mmCIF file of C-alpha atoms and ligand atoms in Angstrom:
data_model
loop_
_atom_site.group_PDB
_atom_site.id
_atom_site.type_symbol
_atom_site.label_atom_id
_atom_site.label_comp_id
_atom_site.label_asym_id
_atom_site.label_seq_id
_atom_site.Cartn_x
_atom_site.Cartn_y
_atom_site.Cartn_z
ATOM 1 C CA UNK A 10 -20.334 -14.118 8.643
ATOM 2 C CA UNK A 11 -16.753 -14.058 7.909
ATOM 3 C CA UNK A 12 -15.376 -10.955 10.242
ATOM 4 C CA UNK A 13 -11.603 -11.777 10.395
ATOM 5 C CA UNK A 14 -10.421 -9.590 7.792
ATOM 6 C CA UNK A 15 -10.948 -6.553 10.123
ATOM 7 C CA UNK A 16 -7.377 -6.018 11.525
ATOM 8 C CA UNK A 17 -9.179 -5.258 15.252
ATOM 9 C CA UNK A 18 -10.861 -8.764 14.881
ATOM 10 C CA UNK A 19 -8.024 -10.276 14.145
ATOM 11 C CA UNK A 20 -5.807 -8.770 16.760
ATOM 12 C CA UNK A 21 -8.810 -9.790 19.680
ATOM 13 C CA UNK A 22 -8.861 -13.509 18.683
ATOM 14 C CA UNK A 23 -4.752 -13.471 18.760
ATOM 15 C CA UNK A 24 -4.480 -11.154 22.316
ATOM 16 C CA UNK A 25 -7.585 -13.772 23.407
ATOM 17 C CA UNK A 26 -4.999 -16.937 22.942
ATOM 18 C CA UNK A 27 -1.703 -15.417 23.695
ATOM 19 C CA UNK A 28 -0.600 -16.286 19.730
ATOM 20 C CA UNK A 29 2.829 -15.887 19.634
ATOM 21 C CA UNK A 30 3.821 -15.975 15.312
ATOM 22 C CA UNK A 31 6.160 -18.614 14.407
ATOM 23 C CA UNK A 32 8.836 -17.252 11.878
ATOM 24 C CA UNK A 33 9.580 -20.878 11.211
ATOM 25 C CA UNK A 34 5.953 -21.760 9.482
ATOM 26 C CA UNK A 35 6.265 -18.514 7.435
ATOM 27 C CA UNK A 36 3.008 -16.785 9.159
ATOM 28 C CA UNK A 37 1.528 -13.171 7.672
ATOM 29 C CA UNK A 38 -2.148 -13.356 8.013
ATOM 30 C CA UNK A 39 -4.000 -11.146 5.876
ATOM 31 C CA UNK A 40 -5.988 -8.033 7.122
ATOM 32 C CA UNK A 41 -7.799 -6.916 4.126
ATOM 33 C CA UNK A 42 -10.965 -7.586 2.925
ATOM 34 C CA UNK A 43 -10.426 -6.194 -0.701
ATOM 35 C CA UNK A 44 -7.401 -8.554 -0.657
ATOM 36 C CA UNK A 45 -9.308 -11.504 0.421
ATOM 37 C CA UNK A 46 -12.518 -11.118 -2.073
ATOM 38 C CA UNK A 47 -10.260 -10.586 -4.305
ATOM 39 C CA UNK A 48 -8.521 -13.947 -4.333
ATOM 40 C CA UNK A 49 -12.219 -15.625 -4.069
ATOM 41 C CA UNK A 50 -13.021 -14.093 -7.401
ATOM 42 C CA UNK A 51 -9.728 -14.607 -8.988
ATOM 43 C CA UNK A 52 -10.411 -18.693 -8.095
ATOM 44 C CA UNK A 53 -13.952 -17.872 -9.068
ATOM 45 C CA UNK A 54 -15.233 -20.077 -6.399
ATOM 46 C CA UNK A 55 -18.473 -21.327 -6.946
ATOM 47 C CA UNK A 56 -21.172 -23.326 -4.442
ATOM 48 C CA UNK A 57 -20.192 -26.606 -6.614
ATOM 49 C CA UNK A 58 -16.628 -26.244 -5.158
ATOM 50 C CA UNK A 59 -14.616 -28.661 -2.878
ATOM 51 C CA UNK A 60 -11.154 -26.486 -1.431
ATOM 52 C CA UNK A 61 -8.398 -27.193 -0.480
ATOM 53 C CA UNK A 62 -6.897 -24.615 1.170
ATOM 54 C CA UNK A 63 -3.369 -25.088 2.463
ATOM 55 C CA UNK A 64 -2.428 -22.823 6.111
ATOM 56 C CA UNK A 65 -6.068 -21.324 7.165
ATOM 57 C CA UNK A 66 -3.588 -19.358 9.737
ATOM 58 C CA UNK A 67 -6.719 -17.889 12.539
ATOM 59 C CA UNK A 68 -9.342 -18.830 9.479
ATOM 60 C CA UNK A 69 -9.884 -15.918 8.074
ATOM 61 C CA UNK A 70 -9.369 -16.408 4.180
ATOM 62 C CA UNK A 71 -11.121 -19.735 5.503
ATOM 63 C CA UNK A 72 -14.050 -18.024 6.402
ATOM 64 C CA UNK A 73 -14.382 -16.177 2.967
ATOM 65 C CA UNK A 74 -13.830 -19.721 1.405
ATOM 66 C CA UNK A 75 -17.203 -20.997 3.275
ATOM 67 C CA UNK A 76 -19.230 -18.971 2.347
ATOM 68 C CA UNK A 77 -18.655 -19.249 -0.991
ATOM 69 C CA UNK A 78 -17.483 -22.952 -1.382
ATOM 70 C CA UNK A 79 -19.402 -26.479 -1.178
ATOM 71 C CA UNK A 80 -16.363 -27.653 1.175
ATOM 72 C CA UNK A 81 -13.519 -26.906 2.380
ATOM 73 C CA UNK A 82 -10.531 -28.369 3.638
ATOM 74 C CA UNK A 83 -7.713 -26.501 5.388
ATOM 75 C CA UNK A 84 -4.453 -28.068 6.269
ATOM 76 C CA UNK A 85 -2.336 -26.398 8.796
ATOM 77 C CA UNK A 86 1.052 -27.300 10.602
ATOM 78 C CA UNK A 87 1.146 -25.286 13.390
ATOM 79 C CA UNK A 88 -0.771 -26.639 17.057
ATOM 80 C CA UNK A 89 -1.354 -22.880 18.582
ATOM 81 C CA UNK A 90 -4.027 -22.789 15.679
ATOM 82 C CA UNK A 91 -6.080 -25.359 16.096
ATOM 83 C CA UNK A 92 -7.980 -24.242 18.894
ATOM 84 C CA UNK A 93 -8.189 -20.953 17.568
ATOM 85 C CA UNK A 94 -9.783 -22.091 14.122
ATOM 86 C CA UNK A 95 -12.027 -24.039 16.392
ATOM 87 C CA UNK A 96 -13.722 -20.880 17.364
ATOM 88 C CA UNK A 97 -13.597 -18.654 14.275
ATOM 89 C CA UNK A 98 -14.786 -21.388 12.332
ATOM 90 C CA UNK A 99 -17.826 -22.861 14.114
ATOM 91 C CA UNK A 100 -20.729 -21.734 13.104
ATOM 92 C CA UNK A 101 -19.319 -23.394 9.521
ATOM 93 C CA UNK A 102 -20.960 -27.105 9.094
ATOM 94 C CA UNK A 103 -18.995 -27.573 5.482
ATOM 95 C CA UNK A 104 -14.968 -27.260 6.986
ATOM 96 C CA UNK A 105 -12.853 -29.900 7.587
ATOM 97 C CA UNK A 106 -9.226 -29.030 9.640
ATOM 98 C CA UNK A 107 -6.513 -31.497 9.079
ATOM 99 C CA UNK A 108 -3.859 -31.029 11.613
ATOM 100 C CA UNK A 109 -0.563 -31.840 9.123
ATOM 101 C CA UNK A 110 2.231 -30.754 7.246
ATOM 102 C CA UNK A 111 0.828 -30.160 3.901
ATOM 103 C CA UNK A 112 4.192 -31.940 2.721
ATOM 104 C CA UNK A 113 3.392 -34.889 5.145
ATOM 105 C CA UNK A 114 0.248 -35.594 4.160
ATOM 106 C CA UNK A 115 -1.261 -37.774 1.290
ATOM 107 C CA UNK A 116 -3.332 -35.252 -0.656
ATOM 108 C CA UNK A 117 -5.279 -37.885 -2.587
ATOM 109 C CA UNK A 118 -6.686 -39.346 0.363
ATOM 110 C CA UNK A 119 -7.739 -36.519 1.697
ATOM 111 C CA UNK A 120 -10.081 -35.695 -0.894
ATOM 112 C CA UNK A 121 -10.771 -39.150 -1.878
ATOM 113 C CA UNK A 122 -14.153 -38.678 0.287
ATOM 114 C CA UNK A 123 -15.357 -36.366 -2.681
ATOM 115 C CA UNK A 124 -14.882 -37.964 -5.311
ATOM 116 C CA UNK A 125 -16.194 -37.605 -8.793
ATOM 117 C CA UNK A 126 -14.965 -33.465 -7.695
ATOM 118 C CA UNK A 127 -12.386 -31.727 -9.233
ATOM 119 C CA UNK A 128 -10.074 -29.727 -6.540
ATOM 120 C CA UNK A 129 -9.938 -25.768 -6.375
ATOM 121 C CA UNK A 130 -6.573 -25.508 -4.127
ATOM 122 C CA UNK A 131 -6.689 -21.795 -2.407
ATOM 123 C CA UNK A 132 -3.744 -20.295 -0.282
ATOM 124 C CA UNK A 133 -2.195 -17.373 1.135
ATOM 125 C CA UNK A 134 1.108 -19.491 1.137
ATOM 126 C CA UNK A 135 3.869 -20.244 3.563
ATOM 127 C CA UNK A 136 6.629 -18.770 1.554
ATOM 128 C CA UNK A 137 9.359 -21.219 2.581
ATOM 129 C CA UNK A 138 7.570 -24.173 0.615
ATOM 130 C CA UNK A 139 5.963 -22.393 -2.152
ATOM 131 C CA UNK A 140 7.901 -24.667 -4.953
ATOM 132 C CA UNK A 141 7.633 -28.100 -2.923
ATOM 133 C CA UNK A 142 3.823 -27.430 -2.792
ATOM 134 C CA UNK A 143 2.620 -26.505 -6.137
ATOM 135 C CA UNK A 144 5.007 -29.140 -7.696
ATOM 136 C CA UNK A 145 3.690 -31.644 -5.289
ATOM 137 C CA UNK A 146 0.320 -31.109 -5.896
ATOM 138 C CA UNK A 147 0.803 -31.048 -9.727
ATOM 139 C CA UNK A 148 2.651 -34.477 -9.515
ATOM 140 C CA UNK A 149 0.072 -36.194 -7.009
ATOM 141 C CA UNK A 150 -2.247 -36.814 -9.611
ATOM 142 C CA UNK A 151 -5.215 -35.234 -7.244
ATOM 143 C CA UNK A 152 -7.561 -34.096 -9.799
ATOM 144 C CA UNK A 153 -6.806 -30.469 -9.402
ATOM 145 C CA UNK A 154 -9.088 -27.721 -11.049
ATOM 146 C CA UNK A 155 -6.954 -24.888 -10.465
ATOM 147 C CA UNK A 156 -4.068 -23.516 -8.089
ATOM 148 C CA UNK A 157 -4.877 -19.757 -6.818
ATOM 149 C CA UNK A 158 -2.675 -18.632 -4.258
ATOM 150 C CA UNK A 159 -0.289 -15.880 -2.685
ATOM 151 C CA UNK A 160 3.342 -15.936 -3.686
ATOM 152 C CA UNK A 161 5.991 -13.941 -3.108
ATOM 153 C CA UNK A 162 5.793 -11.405 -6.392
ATOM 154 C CA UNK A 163 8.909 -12.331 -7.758
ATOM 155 C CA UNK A 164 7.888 -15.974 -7.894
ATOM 156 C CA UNK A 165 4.783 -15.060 -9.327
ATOM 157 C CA UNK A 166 6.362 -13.271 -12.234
ATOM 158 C CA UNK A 167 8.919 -16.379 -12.723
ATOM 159 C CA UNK A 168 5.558 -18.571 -12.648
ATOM 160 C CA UNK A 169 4.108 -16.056 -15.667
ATOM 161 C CA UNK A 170 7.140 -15.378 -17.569
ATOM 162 C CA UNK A 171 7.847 -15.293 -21.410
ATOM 163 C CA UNK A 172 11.279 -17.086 -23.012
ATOM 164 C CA UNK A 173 14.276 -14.889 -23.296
ATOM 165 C CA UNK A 174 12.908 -12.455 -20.385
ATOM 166 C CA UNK A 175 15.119 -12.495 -16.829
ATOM 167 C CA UNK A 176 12.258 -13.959 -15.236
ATOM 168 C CA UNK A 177 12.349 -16.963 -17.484
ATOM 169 C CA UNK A 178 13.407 -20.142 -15.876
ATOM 170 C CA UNK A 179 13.336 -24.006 -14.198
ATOM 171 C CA UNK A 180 10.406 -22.795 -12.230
ATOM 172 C CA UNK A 181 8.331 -21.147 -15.089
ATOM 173 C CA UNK A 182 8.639 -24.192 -17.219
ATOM 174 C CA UNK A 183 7.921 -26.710 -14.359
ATOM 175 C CA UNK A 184 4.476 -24.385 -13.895
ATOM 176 C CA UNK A 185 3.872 -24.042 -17.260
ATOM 177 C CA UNK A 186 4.004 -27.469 -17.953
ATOM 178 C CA UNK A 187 0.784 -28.714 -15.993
ATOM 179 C CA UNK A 188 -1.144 -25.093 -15.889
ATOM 180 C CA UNK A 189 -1.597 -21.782 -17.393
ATOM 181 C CA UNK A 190 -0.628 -19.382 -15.092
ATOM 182 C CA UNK A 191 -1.982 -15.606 -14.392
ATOM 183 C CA UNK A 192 -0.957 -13.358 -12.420
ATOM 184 C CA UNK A 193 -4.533 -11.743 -10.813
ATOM 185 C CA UNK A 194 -3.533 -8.925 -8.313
ATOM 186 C CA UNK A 195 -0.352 -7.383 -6.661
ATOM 187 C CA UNK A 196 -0.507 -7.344 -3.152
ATOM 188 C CA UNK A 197 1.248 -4.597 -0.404
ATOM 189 C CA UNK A 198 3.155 -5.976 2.593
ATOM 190 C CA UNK A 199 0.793 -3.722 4.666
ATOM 191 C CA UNK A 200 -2.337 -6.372 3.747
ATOM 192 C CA UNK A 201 -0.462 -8.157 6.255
ATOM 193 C CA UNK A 202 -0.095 -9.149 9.902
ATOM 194 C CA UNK A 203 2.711 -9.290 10.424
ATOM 195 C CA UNK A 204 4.202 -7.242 7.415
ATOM 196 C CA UNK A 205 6.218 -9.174 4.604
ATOM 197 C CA UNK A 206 9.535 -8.007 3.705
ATOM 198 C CA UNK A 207 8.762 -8.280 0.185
ATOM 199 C CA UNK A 208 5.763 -7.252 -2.142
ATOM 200 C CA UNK A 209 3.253 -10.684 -2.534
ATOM 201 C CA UNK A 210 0.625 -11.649 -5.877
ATOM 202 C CA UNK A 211 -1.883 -13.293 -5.901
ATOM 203 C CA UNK A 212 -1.175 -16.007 -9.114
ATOM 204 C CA UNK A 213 -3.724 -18.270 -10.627
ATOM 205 C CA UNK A 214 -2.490 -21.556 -11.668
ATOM 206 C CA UNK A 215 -5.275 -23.381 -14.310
ATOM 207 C CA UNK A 216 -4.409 -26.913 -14.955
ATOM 208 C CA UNK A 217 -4.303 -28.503 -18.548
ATOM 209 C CA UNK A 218 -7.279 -30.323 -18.744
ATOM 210 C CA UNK A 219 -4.992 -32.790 -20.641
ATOM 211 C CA UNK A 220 -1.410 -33.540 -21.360
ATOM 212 C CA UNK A 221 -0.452 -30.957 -23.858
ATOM 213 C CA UNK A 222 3.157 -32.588 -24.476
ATOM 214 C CA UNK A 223 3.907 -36.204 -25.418
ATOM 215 C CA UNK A 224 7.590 -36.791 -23.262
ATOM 216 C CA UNK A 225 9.486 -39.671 -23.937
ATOM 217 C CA UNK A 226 11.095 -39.413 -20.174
ATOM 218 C CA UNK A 227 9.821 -36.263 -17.609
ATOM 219 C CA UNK A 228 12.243 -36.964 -15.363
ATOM 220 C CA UNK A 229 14.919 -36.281 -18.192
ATOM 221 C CA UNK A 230 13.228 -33.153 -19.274
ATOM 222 C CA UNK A 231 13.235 -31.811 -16.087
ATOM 223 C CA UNK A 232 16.860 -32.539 -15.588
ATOM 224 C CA UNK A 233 17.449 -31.133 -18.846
ATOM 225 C CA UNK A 234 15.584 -27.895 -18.601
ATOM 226 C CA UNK A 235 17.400 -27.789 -14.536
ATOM 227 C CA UNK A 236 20.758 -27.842 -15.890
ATOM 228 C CA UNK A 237 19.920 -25.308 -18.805
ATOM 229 C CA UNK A 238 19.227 -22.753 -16.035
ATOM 230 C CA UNK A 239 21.963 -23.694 -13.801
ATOM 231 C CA UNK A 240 24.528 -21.799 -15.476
ATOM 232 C CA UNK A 241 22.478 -18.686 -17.001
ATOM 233 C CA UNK A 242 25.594 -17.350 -18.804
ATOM 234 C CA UNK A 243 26.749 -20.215 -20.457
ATOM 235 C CA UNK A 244 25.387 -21.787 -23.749
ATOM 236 C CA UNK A 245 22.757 -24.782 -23.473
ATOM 237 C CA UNK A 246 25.185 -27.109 -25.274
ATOM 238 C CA UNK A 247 27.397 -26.216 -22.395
ATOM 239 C CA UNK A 248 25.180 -26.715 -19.420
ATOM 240 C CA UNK A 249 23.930 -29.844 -20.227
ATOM 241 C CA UNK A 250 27.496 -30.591 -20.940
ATOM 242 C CA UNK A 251 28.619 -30.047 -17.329
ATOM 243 C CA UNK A 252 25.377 -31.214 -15.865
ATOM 244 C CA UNK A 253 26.825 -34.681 -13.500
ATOM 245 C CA UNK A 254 23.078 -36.100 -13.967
ATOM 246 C CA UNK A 255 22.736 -36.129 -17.412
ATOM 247 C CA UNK A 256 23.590 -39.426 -19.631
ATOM 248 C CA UNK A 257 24.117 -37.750 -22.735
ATOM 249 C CA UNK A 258 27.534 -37.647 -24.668
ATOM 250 C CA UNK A 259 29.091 -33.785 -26.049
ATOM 251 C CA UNK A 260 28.284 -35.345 -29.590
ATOM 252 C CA UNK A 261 25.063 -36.481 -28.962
ATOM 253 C CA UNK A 262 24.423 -32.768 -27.122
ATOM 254 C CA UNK A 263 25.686 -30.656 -30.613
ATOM 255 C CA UNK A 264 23.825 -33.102 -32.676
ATOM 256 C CA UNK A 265 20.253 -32.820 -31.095
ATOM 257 C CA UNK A 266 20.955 -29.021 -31.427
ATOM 258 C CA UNK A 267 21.707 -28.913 -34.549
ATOM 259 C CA UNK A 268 18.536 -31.306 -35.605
ATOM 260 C CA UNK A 269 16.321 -28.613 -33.939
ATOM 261 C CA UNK A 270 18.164 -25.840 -36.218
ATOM 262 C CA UNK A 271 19.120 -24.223 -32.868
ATOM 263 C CA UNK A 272 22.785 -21.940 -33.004
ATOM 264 C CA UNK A 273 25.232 -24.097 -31.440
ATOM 265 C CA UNK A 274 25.734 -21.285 -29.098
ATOM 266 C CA UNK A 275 22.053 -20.710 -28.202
ATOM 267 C CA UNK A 276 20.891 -20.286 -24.174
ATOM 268 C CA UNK A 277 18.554 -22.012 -22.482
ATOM 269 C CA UNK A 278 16.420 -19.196 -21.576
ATOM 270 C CA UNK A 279 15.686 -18.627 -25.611
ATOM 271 C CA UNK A 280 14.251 -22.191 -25.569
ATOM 272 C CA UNK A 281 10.454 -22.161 -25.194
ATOM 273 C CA UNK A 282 8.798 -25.377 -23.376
ATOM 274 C CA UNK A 283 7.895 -26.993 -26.619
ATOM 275 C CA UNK A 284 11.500 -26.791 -27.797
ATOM 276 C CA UNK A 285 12.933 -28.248 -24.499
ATOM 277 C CA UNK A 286 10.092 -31.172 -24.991
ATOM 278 C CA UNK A 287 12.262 -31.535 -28.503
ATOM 279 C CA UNK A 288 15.282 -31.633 -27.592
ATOM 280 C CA UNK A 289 14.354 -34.124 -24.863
ATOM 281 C CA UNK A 290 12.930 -36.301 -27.044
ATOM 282 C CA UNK A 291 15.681 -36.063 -29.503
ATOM 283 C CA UNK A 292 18.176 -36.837 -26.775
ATOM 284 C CA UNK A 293 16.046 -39.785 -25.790
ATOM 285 C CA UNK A 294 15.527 -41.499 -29.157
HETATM 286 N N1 SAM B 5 -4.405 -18.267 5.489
HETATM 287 C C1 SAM B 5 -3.991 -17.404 6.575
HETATM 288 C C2 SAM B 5 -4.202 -15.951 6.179
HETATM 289 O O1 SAM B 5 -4.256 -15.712 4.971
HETATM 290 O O2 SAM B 5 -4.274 -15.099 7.025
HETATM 291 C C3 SAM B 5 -2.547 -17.661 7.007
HETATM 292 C C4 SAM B 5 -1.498 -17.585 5.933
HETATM 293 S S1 SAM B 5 0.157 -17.690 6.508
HETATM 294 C C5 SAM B 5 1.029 -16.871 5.205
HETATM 295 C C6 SAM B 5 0.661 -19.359 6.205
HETATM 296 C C7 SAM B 5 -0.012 -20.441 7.049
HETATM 297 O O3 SAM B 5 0.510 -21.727 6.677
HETATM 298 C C8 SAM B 5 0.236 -20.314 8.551
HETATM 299 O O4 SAM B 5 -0.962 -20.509 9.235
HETATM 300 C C9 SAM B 5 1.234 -21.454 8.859
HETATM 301 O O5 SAM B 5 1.154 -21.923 10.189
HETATM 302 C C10 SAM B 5 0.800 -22.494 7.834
HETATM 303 N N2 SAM B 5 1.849 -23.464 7.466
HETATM 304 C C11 SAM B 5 3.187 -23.256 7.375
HETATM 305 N N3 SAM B 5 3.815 -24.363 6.995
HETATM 306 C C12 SAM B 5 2.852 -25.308 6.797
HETATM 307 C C13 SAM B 5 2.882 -26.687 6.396
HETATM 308 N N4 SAM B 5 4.024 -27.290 6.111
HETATM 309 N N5 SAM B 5 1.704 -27.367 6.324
HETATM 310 C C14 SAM B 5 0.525 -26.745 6.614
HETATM 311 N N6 SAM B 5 0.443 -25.458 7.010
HETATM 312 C C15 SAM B 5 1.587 -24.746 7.095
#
């Protein structure tokens, strides 16, 4: 049964191994069962399900996950833990700990023992490597379901964000590109052990079940739409302008703006993801 999410459980099985929290591997375990069967729901986790889930911490969104889940997998970094998940999580014959950097390890061949699965990934994340993981896992090619996890809030409403808002950026548009993203719930710093300095949502992250844009060169768009947000105040023509990694020549730039029947002094941050795909493309040709 899981029984972690009761703060006095959780403090017992951390007082029981001396657990000292490591500000370096970004640790806030959660202490709050609405919090956790919420996120379940929100990755409406099913008994078909294989999980990935990325920092089980002392195993206690873990044990919610196997409950609920087919399999799970947790990753997690830190040695202290091991030992500890070894005793919340026994009397659980369908978990799997890997004992890895989630940015070390090869994803695919993790799962590759279920195969013919699609992968529901499910984290209360390290905050440090929030970006590196969600674009890592979109870019493995593991064939990922969805991506429901805890974010800082302010990430989660640059993940969600609408052209021309402030939120609107690199990150949105790298998101939006593979997945449809939602934010589910808005999470207190007091859910956690220790408490956050900043408020944390719970986003989910449903891939494209396929390619919605046809790119002549990703790696270009994703320089382009980089150095349209690297300068928010100046115009687009004049970020990718100044941008060192960019091929492109000023004429080629105002002409591929003008083809779109953009303003020659539009921003970036008016561009939806469709247009950037353009203008790529145009660039490209
Ligand atoms: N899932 C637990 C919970 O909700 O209570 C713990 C979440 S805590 C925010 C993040 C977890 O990720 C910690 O257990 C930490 O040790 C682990 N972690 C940090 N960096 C990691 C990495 N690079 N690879 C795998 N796990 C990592």
């Amino acid at each position: 049964m899981a029984t972690l999410g009761i703060p006095q459980n959780t403090i017992e099985i951390l007082k029981k191994y001396n657990f000292v929290f490591q500000k370096k591997y970004g640790q806030n375990f959660l202490i709050d069962t609405h919090v956790l069967e919420k996120i379940i729901r929100a990755a409406s986790i099913g008994s078909d399900d294989v999980v990935l889930e990325i920092g089980p911490g002392i195993g206690t969104l873990t044990q919610y996950l196997c409950e609920n889940a087919r399999k799970v997998i947790a990753v997690e970094i830190d040695d202290m833990l091991i030992p500890i998940l070894g005793e919340t999580l026994k009397e659980y014959d369908n978990v799997k700990i890997v004992h890895n950097d989630i940015l070390k390890v090869d994803v695919n061949e993790i799962v590759s023992e279920y195969p013919g699965s699609s992968i529901k990934v499910v984290a209360n994340l390290p905050y440090y490597i929030t970006t590196p993981i969600i674009m890592g896992l979109f870019e493995s090619g593991v064939p990922i379901d969805s991506i429901t996890i805890m974010v800082q809030k302010e990430v989660a409403e640059r993940m969600q964000a609408k052209p021309g808002t402030k939120d609107y950026g690199a990150l949105t548009l790298a998101v939006q590109y593979y997945a449809d993203a939602k934010i589910m719930a808005n999470v207190p710093p007091n859910c956690f052990m220790p408490r956050p300095a900043v408020g944390s949502a719970v986003i989910n992250l449903v891939k494209h079940k396929e390619k919605r844009y046809d790119v002549k060169n990703e790696d270009m768009l994703f320089r382009i739409i980089r150095a349209s947000f690297n300068q928010r105040r100046k115009t687009l023509q004049n970020g990718l302008n100044n941008a060192a990694n960019l091929p492109y020549t000023k004429q080629q730039i105002a002409e591929a703006i003008e083809k779109m029947g953009l303003p020659a002094a539009v921003r970036g941050e008016k561009l939806s993801l469709e247009q950037f795909v353009e203008l790529s493309n145009i660039l490209e040709e």
